[in-house]
Coordinates of C-alpha atoms (C1' of nucleotides) in Angstrom, one line a residue:
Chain A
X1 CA 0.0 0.0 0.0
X2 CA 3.2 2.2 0.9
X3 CA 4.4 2.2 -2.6
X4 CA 0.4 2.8 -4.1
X5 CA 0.5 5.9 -2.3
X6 CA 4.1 6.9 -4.1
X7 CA 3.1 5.7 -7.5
X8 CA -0.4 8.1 -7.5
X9 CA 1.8 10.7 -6.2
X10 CA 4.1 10.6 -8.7
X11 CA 1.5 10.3 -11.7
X12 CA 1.5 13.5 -13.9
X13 CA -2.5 14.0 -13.7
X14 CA -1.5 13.9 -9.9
X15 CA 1.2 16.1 -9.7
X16 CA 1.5 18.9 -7.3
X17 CA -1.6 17.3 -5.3
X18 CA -1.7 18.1 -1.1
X19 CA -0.5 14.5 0.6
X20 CA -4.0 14.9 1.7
X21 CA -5.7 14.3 -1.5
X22 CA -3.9 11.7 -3.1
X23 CA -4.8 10.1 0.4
X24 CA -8.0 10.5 -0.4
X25 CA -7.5 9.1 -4.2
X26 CA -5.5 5.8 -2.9
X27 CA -9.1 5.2 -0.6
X28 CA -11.5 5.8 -3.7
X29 CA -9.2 3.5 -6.0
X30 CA -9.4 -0.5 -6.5
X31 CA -6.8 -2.2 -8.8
X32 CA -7.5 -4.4 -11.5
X33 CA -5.3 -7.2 -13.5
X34 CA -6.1 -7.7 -17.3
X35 CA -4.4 -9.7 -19.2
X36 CA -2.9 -9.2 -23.0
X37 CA -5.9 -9.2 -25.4
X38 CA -8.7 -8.9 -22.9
X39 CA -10.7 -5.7 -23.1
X40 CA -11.1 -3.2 -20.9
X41 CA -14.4 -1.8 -22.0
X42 CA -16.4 -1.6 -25.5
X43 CA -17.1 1.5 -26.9
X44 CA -20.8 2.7 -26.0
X45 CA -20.6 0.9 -22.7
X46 CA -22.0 2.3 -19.4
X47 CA -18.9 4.5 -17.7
X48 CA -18.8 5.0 -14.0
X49 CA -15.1 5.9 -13.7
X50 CA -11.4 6.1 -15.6
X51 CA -8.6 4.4 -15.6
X52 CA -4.6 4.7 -15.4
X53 CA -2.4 2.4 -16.0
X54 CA 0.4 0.6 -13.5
X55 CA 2.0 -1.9 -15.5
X56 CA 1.7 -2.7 -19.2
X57 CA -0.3 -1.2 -22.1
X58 CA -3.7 -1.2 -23.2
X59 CA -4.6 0.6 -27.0
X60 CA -7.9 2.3 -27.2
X61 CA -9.3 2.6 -30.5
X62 CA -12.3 2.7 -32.4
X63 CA -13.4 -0.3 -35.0
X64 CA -15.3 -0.2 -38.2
X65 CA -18.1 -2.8 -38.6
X66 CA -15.8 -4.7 -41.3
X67 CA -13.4 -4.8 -38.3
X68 CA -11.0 -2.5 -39.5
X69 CA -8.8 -1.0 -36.5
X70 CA -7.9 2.8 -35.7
X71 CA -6.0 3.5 -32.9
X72 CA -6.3 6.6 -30.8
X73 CA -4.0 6.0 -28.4
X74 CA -1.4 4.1 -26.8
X75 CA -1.2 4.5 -23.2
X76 CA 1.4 3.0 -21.0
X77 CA 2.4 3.7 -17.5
X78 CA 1.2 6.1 -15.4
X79 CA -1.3 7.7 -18.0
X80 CA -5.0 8.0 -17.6
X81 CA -7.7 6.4 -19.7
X82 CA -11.9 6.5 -20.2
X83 CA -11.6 10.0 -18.9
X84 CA -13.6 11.9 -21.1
X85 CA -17.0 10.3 -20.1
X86 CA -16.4 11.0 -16.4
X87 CA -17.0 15.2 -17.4
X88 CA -19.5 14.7 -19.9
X89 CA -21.8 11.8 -21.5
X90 CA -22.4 8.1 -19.3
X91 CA -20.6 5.6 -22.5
X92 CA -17.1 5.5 -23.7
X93 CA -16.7 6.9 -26.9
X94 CA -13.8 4.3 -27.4
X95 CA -12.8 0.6 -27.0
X96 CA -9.9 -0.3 -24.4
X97 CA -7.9 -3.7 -25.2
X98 CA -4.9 -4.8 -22.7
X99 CA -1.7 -4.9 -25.3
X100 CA 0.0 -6.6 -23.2
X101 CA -1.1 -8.2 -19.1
X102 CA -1.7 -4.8 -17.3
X103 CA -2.0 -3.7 -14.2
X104 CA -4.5 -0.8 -13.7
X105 CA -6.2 1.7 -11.5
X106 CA -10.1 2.2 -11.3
X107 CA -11.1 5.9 -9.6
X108 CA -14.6 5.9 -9.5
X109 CA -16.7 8.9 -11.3
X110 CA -18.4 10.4 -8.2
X111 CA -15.7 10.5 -5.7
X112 CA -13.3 11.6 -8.3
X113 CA -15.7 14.8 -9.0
X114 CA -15.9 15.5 -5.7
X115 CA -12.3 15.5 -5.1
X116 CA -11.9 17.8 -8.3
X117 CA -14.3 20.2 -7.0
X118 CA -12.3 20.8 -3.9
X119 CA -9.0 21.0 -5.6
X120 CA -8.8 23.3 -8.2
X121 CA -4.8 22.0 -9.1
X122 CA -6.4 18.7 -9.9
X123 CA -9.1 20.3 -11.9
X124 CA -6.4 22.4 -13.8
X125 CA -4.3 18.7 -13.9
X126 CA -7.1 17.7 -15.8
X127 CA -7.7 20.6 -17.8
X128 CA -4.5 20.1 -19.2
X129 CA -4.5 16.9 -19.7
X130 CA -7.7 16.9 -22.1
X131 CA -6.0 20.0 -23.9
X132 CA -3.2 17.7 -24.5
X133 CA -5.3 14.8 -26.1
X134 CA -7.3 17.2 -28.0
X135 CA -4.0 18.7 -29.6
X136 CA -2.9 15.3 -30.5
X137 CA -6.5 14.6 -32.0
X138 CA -6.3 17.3 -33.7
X139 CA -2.7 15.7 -35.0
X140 CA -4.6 12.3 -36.0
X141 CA -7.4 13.7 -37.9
X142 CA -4.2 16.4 -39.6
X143 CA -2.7 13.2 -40.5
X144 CA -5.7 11.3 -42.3
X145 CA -7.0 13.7 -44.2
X146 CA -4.3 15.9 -45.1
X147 CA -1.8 13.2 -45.2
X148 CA -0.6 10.2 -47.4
X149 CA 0.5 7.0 -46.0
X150 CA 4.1 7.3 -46.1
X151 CA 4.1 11.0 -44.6
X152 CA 2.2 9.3 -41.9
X153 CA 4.9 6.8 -41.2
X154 CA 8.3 9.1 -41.6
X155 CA 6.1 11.3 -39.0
X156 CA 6.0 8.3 -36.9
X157 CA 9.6 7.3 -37.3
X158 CA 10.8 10.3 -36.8
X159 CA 8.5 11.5 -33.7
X160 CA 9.7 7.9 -32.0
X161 CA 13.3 8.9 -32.7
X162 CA 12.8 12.4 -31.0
X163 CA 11.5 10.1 -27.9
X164 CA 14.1 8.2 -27.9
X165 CA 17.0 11.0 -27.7
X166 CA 17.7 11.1 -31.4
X167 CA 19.4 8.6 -31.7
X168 CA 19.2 7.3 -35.8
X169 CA 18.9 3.7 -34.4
X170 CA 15.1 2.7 -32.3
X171 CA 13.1 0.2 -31.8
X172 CA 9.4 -0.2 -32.4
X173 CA 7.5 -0.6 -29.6
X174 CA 4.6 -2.2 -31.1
X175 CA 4.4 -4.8 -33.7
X176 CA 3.7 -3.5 -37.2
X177 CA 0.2 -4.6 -37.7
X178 CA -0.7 -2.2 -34.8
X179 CA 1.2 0.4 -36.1
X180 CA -0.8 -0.2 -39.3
X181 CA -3.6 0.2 -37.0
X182 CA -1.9 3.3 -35.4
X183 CA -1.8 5.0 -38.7
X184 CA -5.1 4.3 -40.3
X185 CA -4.1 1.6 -42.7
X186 CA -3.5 -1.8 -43.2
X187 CA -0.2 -4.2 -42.4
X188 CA 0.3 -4.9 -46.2
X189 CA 0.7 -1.2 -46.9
X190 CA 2.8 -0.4 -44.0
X191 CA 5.2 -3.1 -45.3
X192 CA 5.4 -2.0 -48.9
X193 CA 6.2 1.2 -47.4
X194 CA 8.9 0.5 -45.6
X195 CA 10.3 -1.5 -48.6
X196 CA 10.1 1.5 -50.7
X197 CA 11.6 3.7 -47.8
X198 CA 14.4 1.0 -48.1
X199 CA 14.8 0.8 -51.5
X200 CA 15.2 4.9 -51.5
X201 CA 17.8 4.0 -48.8
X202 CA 16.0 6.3 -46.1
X203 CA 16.0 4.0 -43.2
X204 CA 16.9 0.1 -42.7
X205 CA 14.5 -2.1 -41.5
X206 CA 15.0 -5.7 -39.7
X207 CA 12.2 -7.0 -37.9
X208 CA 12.1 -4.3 -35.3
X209 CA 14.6 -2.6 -35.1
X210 CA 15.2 0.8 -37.6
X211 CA 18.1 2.6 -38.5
X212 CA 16.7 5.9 -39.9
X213 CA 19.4 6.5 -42.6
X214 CA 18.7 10.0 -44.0
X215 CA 16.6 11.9 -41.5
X216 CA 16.3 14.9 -44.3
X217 CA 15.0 13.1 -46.8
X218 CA 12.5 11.4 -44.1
X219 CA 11.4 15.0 -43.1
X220 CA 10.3 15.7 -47.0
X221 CA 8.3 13.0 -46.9
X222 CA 7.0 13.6 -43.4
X223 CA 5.7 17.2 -44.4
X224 CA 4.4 16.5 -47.9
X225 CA 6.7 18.3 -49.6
X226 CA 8.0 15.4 -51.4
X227 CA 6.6 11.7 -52.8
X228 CA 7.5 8.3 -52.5
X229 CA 9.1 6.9 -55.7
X230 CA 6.9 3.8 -56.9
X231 CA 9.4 1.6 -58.0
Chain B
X1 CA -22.9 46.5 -21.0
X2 CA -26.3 45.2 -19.6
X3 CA -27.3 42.9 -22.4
X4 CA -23.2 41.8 -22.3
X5 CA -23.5 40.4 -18.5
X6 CA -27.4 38.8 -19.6
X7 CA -25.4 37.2 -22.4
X8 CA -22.4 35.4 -20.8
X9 CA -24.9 34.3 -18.4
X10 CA -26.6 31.9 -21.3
X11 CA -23.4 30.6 -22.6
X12 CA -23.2 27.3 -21.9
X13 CA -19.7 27.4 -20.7
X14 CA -20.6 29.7 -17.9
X15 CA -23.8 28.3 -16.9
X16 CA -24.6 28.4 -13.0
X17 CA -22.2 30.7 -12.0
X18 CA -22.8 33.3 -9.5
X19 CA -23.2 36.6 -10.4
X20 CA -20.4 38.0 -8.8
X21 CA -18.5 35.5 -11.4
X22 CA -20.3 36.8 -14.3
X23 CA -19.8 39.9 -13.5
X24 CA -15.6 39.5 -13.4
X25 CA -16.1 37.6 -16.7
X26 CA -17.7 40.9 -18.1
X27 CA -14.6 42.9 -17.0
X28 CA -12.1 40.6 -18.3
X29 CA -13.5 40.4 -21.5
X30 CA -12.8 42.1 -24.8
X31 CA -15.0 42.5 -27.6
X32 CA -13.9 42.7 -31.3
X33 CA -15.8 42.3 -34.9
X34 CA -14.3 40.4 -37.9
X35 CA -15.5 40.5 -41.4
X36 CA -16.6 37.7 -43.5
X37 CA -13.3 35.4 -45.0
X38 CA -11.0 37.7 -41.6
X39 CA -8.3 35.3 -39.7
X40 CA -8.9 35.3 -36.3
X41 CA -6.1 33.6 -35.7
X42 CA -4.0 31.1 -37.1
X43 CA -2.2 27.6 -36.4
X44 CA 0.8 28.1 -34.5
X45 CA 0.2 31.3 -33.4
X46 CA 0.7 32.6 -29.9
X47 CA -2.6 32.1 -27.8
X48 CA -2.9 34.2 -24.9
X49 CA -7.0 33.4 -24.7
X50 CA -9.9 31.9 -25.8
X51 CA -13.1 33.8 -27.8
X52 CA -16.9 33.1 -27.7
X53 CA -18.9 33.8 -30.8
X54 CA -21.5 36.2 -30.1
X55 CA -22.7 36.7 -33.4
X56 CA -22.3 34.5 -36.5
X57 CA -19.8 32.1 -37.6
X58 CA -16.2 31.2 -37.4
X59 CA -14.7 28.1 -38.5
X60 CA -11.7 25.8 -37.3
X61 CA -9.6 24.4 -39.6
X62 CA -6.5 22.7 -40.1
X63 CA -4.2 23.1 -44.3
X64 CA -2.4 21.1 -45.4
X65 CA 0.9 22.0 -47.5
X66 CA -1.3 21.5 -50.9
X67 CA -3.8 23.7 -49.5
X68 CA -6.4 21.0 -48.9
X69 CA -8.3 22.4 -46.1
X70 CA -10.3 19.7 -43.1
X71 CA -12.4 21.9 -41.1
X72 CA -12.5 20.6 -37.0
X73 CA -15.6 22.7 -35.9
X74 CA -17.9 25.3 -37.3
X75 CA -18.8 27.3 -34.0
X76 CA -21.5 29.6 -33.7
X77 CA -23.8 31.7 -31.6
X78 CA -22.3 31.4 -27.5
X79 CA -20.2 28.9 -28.3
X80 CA -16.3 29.0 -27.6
X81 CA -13.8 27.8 -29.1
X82 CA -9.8 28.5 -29.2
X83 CA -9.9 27.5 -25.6
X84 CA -7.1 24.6 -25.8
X85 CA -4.2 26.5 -25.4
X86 CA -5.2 28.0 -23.0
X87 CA -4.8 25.1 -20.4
X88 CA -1.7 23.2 -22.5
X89 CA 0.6 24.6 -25.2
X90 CA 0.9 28.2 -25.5
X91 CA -0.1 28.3 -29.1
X92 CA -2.8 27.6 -31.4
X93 CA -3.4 23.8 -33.0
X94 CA -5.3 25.2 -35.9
X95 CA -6.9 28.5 -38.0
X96 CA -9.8 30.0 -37.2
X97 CA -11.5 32.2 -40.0
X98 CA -14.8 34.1 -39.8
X99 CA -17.2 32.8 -42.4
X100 CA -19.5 35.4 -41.9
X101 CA -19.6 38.7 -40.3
X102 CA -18.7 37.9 -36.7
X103 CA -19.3 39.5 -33.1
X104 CA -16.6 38.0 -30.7
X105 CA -15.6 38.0 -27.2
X106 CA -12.2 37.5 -26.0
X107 CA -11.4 35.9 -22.4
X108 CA -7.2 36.9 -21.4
X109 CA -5.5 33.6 -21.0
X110 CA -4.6 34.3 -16.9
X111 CA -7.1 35.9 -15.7
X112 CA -9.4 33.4 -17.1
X113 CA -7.3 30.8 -15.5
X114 CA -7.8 33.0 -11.9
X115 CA -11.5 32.6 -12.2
X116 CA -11.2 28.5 -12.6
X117 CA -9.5 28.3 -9.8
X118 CA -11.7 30.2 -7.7
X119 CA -14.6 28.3 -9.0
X120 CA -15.4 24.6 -9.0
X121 CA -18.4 24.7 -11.2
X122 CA -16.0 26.7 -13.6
X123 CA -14.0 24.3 -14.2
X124 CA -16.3 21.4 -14.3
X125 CA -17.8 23.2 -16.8
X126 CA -14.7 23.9 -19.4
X127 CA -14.1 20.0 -18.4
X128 CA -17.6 19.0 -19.7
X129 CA -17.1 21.2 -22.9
X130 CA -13.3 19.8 -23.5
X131 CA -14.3 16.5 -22.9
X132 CA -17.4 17.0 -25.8
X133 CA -14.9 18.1 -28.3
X134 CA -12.9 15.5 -27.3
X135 CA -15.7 12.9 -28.5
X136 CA -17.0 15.1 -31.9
X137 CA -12.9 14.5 -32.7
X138 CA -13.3 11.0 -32.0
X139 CA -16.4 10.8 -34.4
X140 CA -13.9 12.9 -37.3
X141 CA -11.5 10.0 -36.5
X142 CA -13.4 7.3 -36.8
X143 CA -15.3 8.7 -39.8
X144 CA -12.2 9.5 -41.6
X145 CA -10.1 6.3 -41.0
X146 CA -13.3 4.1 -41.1
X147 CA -16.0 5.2 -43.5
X148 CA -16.1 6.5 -47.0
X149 CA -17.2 9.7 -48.3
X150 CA -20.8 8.4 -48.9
X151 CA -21.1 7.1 -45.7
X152 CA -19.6 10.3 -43.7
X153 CA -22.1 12.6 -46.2
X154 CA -25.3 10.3 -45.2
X155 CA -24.0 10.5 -41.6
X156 CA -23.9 14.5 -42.0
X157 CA -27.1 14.7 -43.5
X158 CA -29.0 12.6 -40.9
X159 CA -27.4 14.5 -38.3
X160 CA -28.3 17.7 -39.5
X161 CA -32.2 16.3 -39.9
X162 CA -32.3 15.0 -36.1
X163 CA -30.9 18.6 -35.2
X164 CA -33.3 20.6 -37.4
X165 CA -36.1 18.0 -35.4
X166 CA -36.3 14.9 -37.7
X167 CA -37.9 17.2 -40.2
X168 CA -37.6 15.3 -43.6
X169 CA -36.9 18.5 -45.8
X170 CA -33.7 20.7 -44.3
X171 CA -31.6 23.4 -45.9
X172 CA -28.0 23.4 -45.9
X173 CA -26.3 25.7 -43.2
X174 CA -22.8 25.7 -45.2
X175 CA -22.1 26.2 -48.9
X176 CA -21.4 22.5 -50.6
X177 CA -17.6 23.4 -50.4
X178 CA -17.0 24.3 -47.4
X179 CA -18.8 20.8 -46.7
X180 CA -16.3 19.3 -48.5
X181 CA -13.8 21.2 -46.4
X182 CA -15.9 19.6 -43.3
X183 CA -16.4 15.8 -44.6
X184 CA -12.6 16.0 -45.6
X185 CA -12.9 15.7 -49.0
X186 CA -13.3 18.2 -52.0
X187 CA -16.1 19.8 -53.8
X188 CA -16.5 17.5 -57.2
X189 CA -16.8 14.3 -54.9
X190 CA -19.7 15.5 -52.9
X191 CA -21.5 16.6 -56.1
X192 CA -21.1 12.9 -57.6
X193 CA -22.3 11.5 -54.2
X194 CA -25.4 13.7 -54.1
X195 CA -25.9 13.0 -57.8
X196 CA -25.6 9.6 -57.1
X197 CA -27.9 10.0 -54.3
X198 CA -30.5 11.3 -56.1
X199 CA -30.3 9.0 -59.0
X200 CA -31.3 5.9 -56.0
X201 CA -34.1 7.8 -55.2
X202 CA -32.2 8.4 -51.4
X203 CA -32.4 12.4 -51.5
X204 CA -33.7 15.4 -53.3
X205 CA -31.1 18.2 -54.2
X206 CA -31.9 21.6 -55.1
X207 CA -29.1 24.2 -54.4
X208 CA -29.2 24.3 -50.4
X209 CA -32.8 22.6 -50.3
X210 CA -32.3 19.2 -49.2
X211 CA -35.2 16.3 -48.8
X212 CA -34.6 13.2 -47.5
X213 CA -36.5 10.8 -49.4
X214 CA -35.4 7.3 -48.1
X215 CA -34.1 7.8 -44.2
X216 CA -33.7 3.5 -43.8
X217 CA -31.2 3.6 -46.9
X218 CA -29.4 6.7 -45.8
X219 CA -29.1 5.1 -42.6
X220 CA -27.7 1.9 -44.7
X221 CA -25.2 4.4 -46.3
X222 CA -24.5 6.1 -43.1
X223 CA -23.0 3.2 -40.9
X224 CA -21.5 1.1 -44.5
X225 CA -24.0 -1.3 -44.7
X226 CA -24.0 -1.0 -47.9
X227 CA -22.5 0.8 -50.8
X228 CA -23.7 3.4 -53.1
X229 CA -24.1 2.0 -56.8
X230 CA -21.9 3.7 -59.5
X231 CA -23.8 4.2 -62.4
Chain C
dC1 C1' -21.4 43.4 -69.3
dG2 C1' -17.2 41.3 -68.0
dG3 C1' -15.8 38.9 -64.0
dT4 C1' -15.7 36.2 -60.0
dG5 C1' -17.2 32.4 -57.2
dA6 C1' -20.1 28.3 -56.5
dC7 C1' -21.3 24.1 -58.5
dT8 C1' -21.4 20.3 -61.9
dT9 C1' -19.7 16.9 -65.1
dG10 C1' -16.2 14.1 -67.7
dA11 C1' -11.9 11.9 -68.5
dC12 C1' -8.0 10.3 -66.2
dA13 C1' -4.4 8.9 -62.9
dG14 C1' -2.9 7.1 -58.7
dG15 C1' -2.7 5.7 -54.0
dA16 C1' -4.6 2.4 -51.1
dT17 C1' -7.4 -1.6 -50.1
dT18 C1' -8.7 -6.2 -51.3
dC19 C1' -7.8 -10.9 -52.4
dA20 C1' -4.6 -14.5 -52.3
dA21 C1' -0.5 -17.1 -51.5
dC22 C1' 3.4 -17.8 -48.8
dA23 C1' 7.5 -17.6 -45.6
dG24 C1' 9.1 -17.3 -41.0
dA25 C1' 8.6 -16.8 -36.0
dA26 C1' 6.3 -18.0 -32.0
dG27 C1' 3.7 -20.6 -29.0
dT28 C1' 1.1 -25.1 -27.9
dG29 C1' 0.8 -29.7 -26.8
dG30 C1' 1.8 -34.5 -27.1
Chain D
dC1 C1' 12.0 -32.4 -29.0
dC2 C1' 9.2 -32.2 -32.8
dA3 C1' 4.9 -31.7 -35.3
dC4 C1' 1.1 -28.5 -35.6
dT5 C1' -1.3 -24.4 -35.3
dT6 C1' -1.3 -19.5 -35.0
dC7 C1' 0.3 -15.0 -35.7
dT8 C1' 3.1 -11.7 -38.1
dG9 C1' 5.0 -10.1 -42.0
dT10 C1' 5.9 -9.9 -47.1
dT11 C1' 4.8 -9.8 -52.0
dG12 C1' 1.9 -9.8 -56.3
dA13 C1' -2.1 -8.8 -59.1
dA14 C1' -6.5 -6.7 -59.6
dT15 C1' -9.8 -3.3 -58.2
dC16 C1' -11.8 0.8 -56.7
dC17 C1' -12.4 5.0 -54.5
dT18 C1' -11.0 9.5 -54.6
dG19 C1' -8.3 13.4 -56.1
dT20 C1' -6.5 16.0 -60.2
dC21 C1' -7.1 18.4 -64.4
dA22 C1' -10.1 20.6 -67.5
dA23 C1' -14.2 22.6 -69.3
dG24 C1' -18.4 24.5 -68.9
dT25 C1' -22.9 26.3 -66.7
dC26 C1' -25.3 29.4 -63.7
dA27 C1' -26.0 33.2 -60.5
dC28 C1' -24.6 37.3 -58.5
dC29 C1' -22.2 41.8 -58.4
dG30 C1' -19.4 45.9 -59.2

DNA sequence: CGGTGACTTGACAGGATTCAACAGAAGTGG
DNA sequence: CCACTTCTGTTGAATCCTGTCAAGTCACCG
């Protein structure tokens, strides 16, 4: 219980909370175990609270009725999840699958309003955190209709590489069907990409691991400003 | 003045706030007119507040390098919007351009943020509005990654009948290309689709005059149960 | 009345999905 | 430990939706 009380306190959405309130949220909270594949919740389903995870991944995405995937998000640790119905409608807009065996928090809707409402840091936390998404929403729907394909993927590449320190050489941390599903396509497209990307000797590519080769070429193709030769 | 303090009072956003709150939102705000096709402000720009339409209409929208335009939100009458950066980044995700003659209201970035803080219901408030947004993006997301234009334009035109109270005959509030603009796609395609439509008997087009002559196909169309026939 | 903007229609090209087949890796179970 | 299944990823061919280019109509306005 010791180290609950450390890990809430040391979650962003958390930050700069009295001792006294995340007190309070480690009472309201339960834990939960999930384990890779299982879902979280379906979209449209009844919502009495949000999530954040401890341990592991879970994708939340939306699905067509042929079954086609689009990911809106990736969250790992320490990020929240199934907030938005807690302010506004009852259903999540969204489904929520585990990615991998997670471990996560549940903070119920009504106690967590009440603790917002007598704690205006936390409300401001929260503020910022839904600014936040809505920027990177904003980013996703940029990126689909604005966007081809292959810009969508050196955007990717290159965004992971400013993660990971800048270094030309990273990993993908997610298989690349799902980052088909990531960037709006399908794992058949994704992988002709990357052949063309290869055969235009931008990056190199071997099961997971990437080596982006000519980051200004990457960038052209990334903003627009240039094509992806066909063959 | 007096009609200015009755009119933040039925905005939405500032609903069931005490007077003594309405009354500081009156003094913090600015007023300010823009003429039909003005920039209010645009992507990337530094944001030091939000605005609320008082009268007419601005629209959000993101360009790509081509010029290809997706609009995010067509905001009207009490309605904010350019509210993001205010809790996040410092600057702007998008444009904003007036597509009519507008009346607007500008809210200072910090003193805005003073009020929150000193007001629960405030902030619950922006959260409710934030997390809304955050859900209309969702539906962009899905309708661009999963559905086709025909599908997205049925989906528009249903939604614009239940709004208009499931009257079967509407008029278009938007010219046909800044619906383009908003269905993510350009003018030519959404004439074929509504020719198209008409030729399967689903709708009647005449300039803005719009009937809606077979709801259970459109509704077919709508969620990609089926297709719409080429010729 | 010339001109601009909104809208429509046709021909065409191209990017992306679909369908299909297959290789390799990973995990299961006897 | 090996056979078997499953999942992931790759490649080819065909198809199709949608955007591009071009031309032309109609309405409105200075």
């Amino acid at each position: 219980m010791k180290n609950l009380v450390s890990f809430i306190g040391n979650v962003p959405l958390f930050k700069g909370l009295p001792d006294a309130q995340l007190e309070r949220l480690t009472h309201i909270a339960t834990s939960k175990t999930i384990k890779r594949g299982k879902i979280v919740f379906s979209e449209g389903a009844e919502a009495n609270g949000f999530y954040v995870v401890v341990r592991g991944r879970v994708k939340i995405y939306k699905l067509s009725p042929e079954g086609k995937e689009q990911v809106l998000h990736i969250v790992g640790f320490s990020e929240p999840f199934g907030e938005v119905p807690v302010f506004s409608g009852g259903r999540f807009p969204a489904n929520a699958q585990a990615i991998e065996e997670a471990l996560l928090m549940f903070f119920p809707r009504s106690a967590f309003v009440e603790l917002i409402q007598n704690d205006s840091s936390l409300a401001l936390n929260m503020l910022a955190l839904l600014s936040k998404r809505l920027m990177q929403f904003t980013g996703i729907i940029e990126g689909l209709s604005l966007k081809d394909v292959p810009s969508r993927l050196a955007s990717y590449l290159l965004d992971l590489s400013s993660r990971g320190g800048e270094s030309s050489s990273l990993e993908l941390d997610i298989s690349k069907s799902l980052l088909a599903d990531v960037l709006g396509t399908i794992p058949e497209t994704v992988s002709r990409i990357f052949a063309r990307m290869m055969a235009e000797g931008m990056v190199d590519v071997e099961g997971r691991r990437i080596v982006l080769l000519n980051r200004k070429k990457l960038k052209e193709v990334a903003s627009g400003t240039v094509g992806l030769q066909l063959k």
